[in-house]
mmCIF file of C-alpha atoms and ligand atoms in Angstrom:
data_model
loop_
_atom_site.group_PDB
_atom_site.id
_atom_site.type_symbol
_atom_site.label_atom_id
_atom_site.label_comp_id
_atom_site.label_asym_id
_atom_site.label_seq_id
_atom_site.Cartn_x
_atom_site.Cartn_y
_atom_site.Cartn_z
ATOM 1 C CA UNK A 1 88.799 139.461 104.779
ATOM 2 C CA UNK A 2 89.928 136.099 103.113
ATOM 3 C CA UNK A 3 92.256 134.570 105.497
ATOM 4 C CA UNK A 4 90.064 134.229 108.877
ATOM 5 C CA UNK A 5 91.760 133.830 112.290
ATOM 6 C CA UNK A 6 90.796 131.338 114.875
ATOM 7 C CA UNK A 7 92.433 131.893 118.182
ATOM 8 C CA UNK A 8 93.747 128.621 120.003
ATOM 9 C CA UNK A 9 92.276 127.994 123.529
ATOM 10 C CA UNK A 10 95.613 126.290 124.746
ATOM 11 C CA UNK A 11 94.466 126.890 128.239
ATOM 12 C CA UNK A 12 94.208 124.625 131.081
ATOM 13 C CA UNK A 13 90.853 125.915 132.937
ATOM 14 C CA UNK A 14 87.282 126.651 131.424
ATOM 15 C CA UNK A 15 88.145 130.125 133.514
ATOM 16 C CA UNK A 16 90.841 131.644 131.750
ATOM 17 C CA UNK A 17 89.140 130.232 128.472
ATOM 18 C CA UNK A 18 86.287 132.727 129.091
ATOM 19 C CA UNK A 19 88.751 135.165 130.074
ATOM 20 C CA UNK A 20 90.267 135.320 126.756
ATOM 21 C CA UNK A 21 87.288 134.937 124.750
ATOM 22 C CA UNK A 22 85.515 138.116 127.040
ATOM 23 C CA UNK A 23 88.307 139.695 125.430
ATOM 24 C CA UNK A 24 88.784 138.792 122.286
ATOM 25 C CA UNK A 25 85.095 138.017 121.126
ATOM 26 C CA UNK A 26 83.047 138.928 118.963
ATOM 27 C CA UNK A 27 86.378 140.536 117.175
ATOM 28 C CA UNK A 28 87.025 136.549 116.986
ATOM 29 C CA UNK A 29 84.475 134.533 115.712
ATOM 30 C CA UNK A 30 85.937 130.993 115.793
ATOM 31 C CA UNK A 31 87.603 129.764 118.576
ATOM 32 C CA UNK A 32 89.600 126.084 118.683
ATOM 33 C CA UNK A 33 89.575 124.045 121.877
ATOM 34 C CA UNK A 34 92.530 121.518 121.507
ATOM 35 C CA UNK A 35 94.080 118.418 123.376
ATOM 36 C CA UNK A 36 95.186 120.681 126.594
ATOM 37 C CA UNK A 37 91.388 122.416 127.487
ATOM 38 C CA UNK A 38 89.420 119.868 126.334
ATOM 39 C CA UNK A 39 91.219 117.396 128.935
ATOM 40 C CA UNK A 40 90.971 119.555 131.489
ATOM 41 C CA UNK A 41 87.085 120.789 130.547
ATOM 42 C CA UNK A 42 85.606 118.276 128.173
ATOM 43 C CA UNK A 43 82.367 118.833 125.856
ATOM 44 C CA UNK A 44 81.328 121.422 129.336
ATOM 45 C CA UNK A 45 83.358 124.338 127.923
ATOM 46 C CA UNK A 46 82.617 123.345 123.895
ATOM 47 C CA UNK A 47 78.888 123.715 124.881
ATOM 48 C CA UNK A 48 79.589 127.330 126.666
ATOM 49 C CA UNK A 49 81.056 128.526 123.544
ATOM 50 C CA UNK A 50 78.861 127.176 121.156
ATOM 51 C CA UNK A 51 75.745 128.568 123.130
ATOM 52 C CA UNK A 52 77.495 131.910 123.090
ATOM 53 C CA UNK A 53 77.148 131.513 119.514
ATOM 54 C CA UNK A 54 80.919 130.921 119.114
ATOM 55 C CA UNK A 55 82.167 128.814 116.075
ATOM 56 C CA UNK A 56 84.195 126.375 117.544
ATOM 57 C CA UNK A 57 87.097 124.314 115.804
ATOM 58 C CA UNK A 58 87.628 120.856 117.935
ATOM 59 C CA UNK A 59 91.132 120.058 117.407
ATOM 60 C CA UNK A 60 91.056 116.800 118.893
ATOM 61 C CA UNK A 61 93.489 114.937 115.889
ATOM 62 C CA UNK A 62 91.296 111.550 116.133
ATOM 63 C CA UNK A 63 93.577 109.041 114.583
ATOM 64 C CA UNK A 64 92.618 105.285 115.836
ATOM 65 C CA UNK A 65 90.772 102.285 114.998
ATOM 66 C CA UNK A 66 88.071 103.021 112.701
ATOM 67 C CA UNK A 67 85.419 102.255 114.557
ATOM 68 C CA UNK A 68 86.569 104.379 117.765
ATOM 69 C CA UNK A 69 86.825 106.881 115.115
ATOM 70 C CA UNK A 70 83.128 106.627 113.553
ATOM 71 C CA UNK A 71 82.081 106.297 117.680
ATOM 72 C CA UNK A 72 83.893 109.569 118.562
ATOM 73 C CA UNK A 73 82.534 111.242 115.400
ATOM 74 C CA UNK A 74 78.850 110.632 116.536
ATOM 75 C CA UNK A 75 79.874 112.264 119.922
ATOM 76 C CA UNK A 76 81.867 115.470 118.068
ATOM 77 C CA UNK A 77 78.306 116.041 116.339
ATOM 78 C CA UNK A 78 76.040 116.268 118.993
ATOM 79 C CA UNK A 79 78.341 119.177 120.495
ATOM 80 C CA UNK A 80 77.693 121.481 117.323
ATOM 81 C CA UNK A 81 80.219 122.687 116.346
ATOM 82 C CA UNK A 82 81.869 124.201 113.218
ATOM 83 C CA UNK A 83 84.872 121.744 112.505
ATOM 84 C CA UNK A 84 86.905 119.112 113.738
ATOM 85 C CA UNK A 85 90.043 117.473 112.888
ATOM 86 C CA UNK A 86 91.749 113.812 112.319
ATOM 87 C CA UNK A 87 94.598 112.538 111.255
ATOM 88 C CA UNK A 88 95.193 111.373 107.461
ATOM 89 C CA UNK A 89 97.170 109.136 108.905
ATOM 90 C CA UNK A 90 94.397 106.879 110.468
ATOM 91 C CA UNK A 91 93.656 105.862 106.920
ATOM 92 C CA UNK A 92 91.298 105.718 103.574
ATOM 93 C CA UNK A 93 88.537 102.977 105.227
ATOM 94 C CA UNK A 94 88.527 105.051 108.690
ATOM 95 C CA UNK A 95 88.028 108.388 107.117
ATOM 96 C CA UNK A 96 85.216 106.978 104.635
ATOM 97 C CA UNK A 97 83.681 105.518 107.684
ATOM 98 C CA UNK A 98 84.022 108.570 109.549
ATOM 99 C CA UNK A 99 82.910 111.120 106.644
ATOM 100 C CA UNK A 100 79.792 108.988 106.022
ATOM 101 C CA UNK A 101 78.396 109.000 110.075
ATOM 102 C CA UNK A 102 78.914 112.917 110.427
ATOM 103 C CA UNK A 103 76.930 113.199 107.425
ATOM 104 C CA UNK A 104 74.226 110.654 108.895
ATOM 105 C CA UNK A 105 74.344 112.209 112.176
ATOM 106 C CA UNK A 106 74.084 115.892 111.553
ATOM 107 C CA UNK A 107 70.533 114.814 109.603
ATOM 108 C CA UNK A 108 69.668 112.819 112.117
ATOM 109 C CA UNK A 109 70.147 116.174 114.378
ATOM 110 C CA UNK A 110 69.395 118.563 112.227
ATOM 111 C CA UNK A 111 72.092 120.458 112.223
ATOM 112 C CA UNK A 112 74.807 121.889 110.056
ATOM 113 C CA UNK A 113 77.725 119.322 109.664
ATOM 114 C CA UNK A 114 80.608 119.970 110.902
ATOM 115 C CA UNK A 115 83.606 120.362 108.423
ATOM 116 C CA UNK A 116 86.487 117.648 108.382
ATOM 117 C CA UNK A 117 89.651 118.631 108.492
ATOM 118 C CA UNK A 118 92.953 116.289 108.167
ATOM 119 C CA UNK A 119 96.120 117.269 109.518
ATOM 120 C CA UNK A 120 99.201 116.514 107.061
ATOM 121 C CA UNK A 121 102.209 116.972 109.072
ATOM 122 C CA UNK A 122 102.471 118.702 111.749
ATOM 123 C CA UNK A 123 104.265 122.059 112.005
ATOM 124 C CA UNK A 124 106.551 121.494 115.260
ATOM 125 C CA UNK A 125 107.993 118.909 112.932
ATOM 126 C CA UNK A 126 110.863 119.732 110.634
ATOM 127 C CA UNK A 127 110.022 119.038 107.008
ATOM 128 C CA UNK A 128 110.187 115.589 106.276
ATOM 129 C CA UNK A 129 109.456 114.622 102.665
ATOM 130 C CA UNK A 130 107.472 116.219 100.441
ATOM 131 C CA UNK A 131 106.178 112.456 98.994
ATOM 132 C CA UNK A 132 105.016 111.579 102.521
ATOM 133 C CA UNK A 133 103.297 115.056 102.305
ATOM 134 C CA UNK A 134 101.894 114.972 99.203
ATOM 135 C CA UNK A 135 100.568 110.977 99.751
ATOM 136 C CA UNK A 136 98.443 112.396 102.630
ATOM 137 C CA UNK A 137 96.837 115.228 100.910
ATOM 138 C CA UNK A 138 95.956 112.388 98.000
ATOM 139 C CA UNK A 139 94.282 110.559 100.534
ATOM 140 C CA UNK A 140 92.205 113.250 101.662
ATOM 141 C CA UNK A 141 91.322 114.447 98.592
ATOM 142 C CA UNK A 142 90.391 110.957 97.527
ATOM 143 C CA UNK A 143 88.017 110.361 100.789
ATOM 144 C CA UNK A 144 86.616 114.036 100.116
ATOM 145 C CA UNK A 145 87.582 115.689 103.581
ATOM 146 C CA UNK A 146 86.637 119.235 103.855
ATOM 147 C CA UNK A 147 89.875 120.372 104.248
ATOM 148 C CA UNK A 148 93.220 119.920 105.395
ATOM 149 C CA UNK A 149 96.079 121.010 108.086
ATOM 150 C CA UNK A 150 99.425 122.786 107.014
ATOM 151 C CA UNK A 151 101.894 124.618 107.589
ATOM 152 C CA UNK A 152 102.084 127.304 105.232
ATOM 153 C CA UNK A 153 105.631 126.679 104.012
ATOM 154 C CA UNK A 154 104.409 123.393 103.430
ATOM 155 C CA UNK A 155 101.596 124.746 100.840
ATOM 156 C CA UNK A 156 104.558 125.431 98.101
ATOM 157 C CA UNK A 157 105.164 121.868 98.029
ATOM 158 C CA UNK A 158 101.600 120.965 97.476
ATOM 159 C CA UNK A 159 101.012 121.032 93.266
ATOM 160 C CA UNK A 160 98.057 123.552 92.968
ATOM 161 C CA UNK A 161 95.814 121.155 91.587
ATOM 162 C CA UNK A 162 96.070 119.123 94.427
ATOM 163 C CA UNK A 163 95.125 122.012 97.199
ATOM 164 C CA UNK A 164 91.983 122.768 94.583
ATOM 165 C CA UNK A 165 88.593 122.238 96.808
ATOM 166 C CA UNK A 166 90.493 122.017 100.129
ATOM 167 C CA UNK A 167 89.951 124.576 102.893
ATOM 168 C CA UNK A 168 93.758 125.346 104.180
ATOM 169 C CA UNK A 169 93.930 125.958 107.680
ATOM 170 C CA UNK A 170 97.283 126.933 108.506
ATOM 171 C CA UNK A 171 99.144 126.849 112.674
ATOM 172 C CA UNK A 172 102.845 128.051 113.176
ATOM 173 C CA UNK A 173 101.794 131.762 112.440
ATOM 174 C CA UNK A 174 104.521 134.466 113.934
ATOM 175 C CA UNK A 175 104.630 137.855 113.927
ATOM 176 C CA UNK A 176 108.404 137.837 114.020
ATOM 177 C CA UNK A 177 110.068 136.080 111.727
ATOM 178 C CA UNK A 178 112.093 133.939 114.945
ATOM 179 C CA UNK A 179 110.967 133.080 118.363
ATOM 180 C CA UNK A 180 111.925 130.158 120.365
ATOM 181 C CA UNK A 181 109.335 127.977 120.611
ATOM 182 C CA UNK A 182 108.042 124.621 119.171
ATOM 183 C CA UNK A 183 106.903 125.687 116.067
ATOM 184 C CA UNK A 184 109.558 125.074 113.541
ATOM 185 C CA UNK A 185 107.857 125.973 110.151
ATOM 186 C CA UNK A 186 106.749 129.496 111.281
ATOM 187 C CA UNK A 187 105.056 132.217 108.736
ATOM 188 C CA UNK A 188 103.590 135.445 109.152
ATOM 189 C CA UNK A 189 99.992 136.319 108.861
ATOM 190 C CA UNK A 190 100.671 138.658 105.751
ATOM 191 C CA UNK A 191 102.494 135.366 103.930
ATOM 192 C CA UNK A 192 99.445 133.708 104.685
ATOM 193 C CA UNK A 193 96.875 135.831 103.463
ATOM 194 C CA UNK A 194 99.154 136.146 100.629
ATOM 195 C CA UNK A 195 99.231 132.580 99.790
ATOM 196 C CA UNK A 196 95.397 132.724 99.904
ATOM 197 C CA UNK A 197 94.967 130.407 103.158
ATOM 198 C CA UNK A 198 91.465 130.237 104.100
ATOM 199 C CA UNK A 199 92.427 130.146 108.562
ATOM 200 C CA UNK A 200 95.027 130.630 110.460
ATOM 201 C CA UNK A 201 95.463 129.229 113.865
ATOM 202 C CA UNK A 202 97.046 131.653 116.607
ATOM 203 C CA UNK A 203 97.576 130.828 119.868
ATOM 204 C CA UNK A 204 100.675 131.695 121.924
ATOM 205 C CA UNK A 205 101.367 134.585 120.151
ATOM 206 C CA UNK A 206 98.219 136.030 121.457
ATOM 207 C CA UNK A 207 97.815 134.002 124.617
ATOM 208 C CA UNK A 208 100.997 135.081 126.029
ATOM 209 C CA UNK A 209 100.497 138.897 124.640
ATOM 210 C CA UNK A 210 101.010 141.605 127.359
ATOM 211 C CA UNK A 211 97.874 143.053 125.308
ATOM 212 C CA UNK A 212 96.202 140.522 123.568
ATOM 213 C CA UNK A 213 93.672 142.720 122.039
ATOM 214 C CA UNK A 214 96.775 144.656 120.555
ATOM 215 C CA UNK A 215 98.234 141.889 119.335
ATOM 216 C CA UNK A 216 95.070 140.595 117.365
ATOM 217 C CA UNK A 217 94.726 143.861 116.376
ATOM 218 C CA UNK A 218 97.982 143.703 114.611
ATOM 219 C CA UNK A 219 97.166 140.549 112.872
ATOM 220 C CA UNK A 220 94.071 141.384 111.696
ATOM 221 C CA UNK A 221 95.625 144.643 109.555
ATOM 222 C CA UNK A 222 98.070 142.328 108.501
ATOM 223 C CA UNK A 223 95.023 139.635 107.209
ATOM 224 C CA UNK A 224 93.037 142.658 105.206
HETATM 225 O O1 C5P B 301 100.648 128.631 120.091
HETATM 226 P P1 C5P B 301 100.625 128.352 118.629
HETATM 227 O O2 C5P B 301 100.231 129.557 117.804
HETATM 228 O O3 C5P B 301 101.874 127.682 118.133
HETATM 229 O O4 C5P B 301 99.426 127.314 118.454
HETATM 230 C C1 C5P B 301 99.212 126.545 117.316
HETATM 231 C C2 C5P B 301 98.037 125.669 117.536
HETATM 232 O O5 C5P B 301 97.782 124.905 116.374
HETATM 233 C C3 C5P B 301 98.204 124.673 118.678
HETATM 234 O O6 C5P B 301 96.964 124.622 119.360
HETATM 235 C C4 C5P B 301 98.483 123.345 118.009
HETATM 236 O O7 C5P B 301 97.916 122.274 118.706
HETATM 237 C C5 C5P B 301 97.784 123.526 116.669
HETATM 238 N N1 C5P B 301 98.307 122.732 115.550
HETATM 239 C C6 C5P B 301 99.615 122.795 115.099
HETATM 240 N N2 C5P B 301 100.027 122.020 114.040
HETATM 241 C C7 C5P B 301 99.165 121.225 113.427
HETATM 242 C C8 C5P B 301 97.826 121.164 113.874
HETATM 243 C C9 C5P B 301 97.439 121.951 114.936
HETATM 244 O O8 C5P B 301 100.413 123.562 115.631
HETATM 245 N N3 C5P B 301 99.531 120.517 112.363
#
C-alpha cells in the first residue's frame, strides 16, 4: 500500500487513547498525538506508544522564536518518535536552526531522526491564495524539511516539481463527500491514494465511528 494511514489521537485522556489503539493496532502502525492529548497527557502517553513499538507522529505545529523552537526540538527527540511537525510559517533561520539540532541530537542519542514535517495551510481554512501556498512550500523545500502538510485539494495547486522529494501528508480525509464539520477542504481516501499522497491523517471519521474497526476497514480497501 502507497498511501499509509495514521489515525489521529484527538482524545482528551491517555485512557481512551489506549482504548482506540487496543483496537485499532497493529492494523495501524502510526499513530499522531496532537495539541488536545498531548495537553492533557504530555511526553507520558508518547512514551506508552512508542514502547509499544508504535510510530508516533507529534503534531505539535511548533511555530515561535527560533530558539524556543531549536529548545523544543531537543525535547521532541529524546521521546523517539517517527515525525513531528512545525509551521513554515515560523521562518527560513528557525527551521535551519531547528533541522540542524534534530540532526545533532538524534546522533548524540543514537537514534533514528525524526522526520520534519511543515504544515502549509491548514485544511479547516478555506483556500486562500495559491502564492501564499506555493511561497511556503519554497521555503521548505529550500531549508530541506522532510516533508510537508496539505490538504489534498491543495496538492493541484502545487507545480509538480515543487512537491518532488517531499513526503505529502494529507488531513481533511472523508468518506462522504459532505459532513458538517471543520474541515473545509475534504477528500476521500481513494482521491488520495490516487494523487499518490504518501499519509493520510484520519481522525473523527474513525474516532466517532459506531465501529471503528469497520470504518478503517473501509479506508484501507479504499488505500490498496
Ligand atoms: O478529525 P479529522 O480527521 O478532521 O482530523 C484531522 C487531524 O489532522 C486533526 O488532528 C488536525 O489537528 C490535523 N491537521 C489538520 N490540518 C492540518 C494539519 C493537521 O487538520 N493542516
Amino acid at each position: 500500500m502507497k498511501t499509509k494511514l495514521i489515525v489521529a489521537l484527538d482524545v482528551d485522556s491517555s485512557k481512551r487513547a489506549k482504548e482506540i489503539v487496543k483496537i485499532l493496532y497493529p492494523k495501524v502502525k502510526i499513530f499522531k498525538v496532537g495539541l488536545q492529548l498531548f495537553t492533557a497527557q504530555g511526553p507520558l502517553v508518547v512514551n506508552w506508544l512508542v514502547k509499544k513499538g508504535i510510530k508516533v507522529f507529534l503534531d505539535l505545529k511548533l511555530f515561535d522564536i527560533p530558539h524556543t523552537m531549536v529548545e523544543t526540538a531537543k525535547l521532541i527527540c529524546k521521546m523517539n518518535i517517527f515525525m513531528f511537525t512545525v509551521h513554515i510559517q515560523a521562518g527560513k533561520d528557525a527551521l535551519i536552526k531547528l533541522k540542524k539540532i534534530v540532526f545533532q541530537e538524534a546522533k548524540k542519542l543514537k537514534i533514528k531522526r525524526p522526520l520534519i514535517f511543515g504544515v502549509t495551510l491548514l485544511t479547516s481554512q478555506r483556500k486562500n491564495g495559491t502564492s501564499k501556498l506555493i511561497r511556503l512550500v519554497k521555503v521548505a523545500k529550500e531549508v530541506g524539511l522532510d516533508g510537508i502538510v496539505i490538504s489534498v485539494k491543495d496538492l493541484d495547486f502545487l507545480p509538480l516539481k515543487l512537491r518532488k522529494n517531499l513526503l505529502i501528508v494529507s488531513p481533511g480525509i472523508r468518506m462522504e463527500k459532505i459532513e458538517a464539520d471543520d474541515q473545509k477542504r475534504t477528500a476521500t481516501p481513494k482521491e488520495a491514494r490516487d494523487k499518490g499522497i504518501d499519509y493520510i491523517v484520519v481522525g473523527r471519521p474513525i474516532l466517532e465511528a459506531k465501529d471503528p474497526l469497520k470504518k478503517l476497514k473501509c479506508i484501507l480497501r479504499e488505500l490498496r
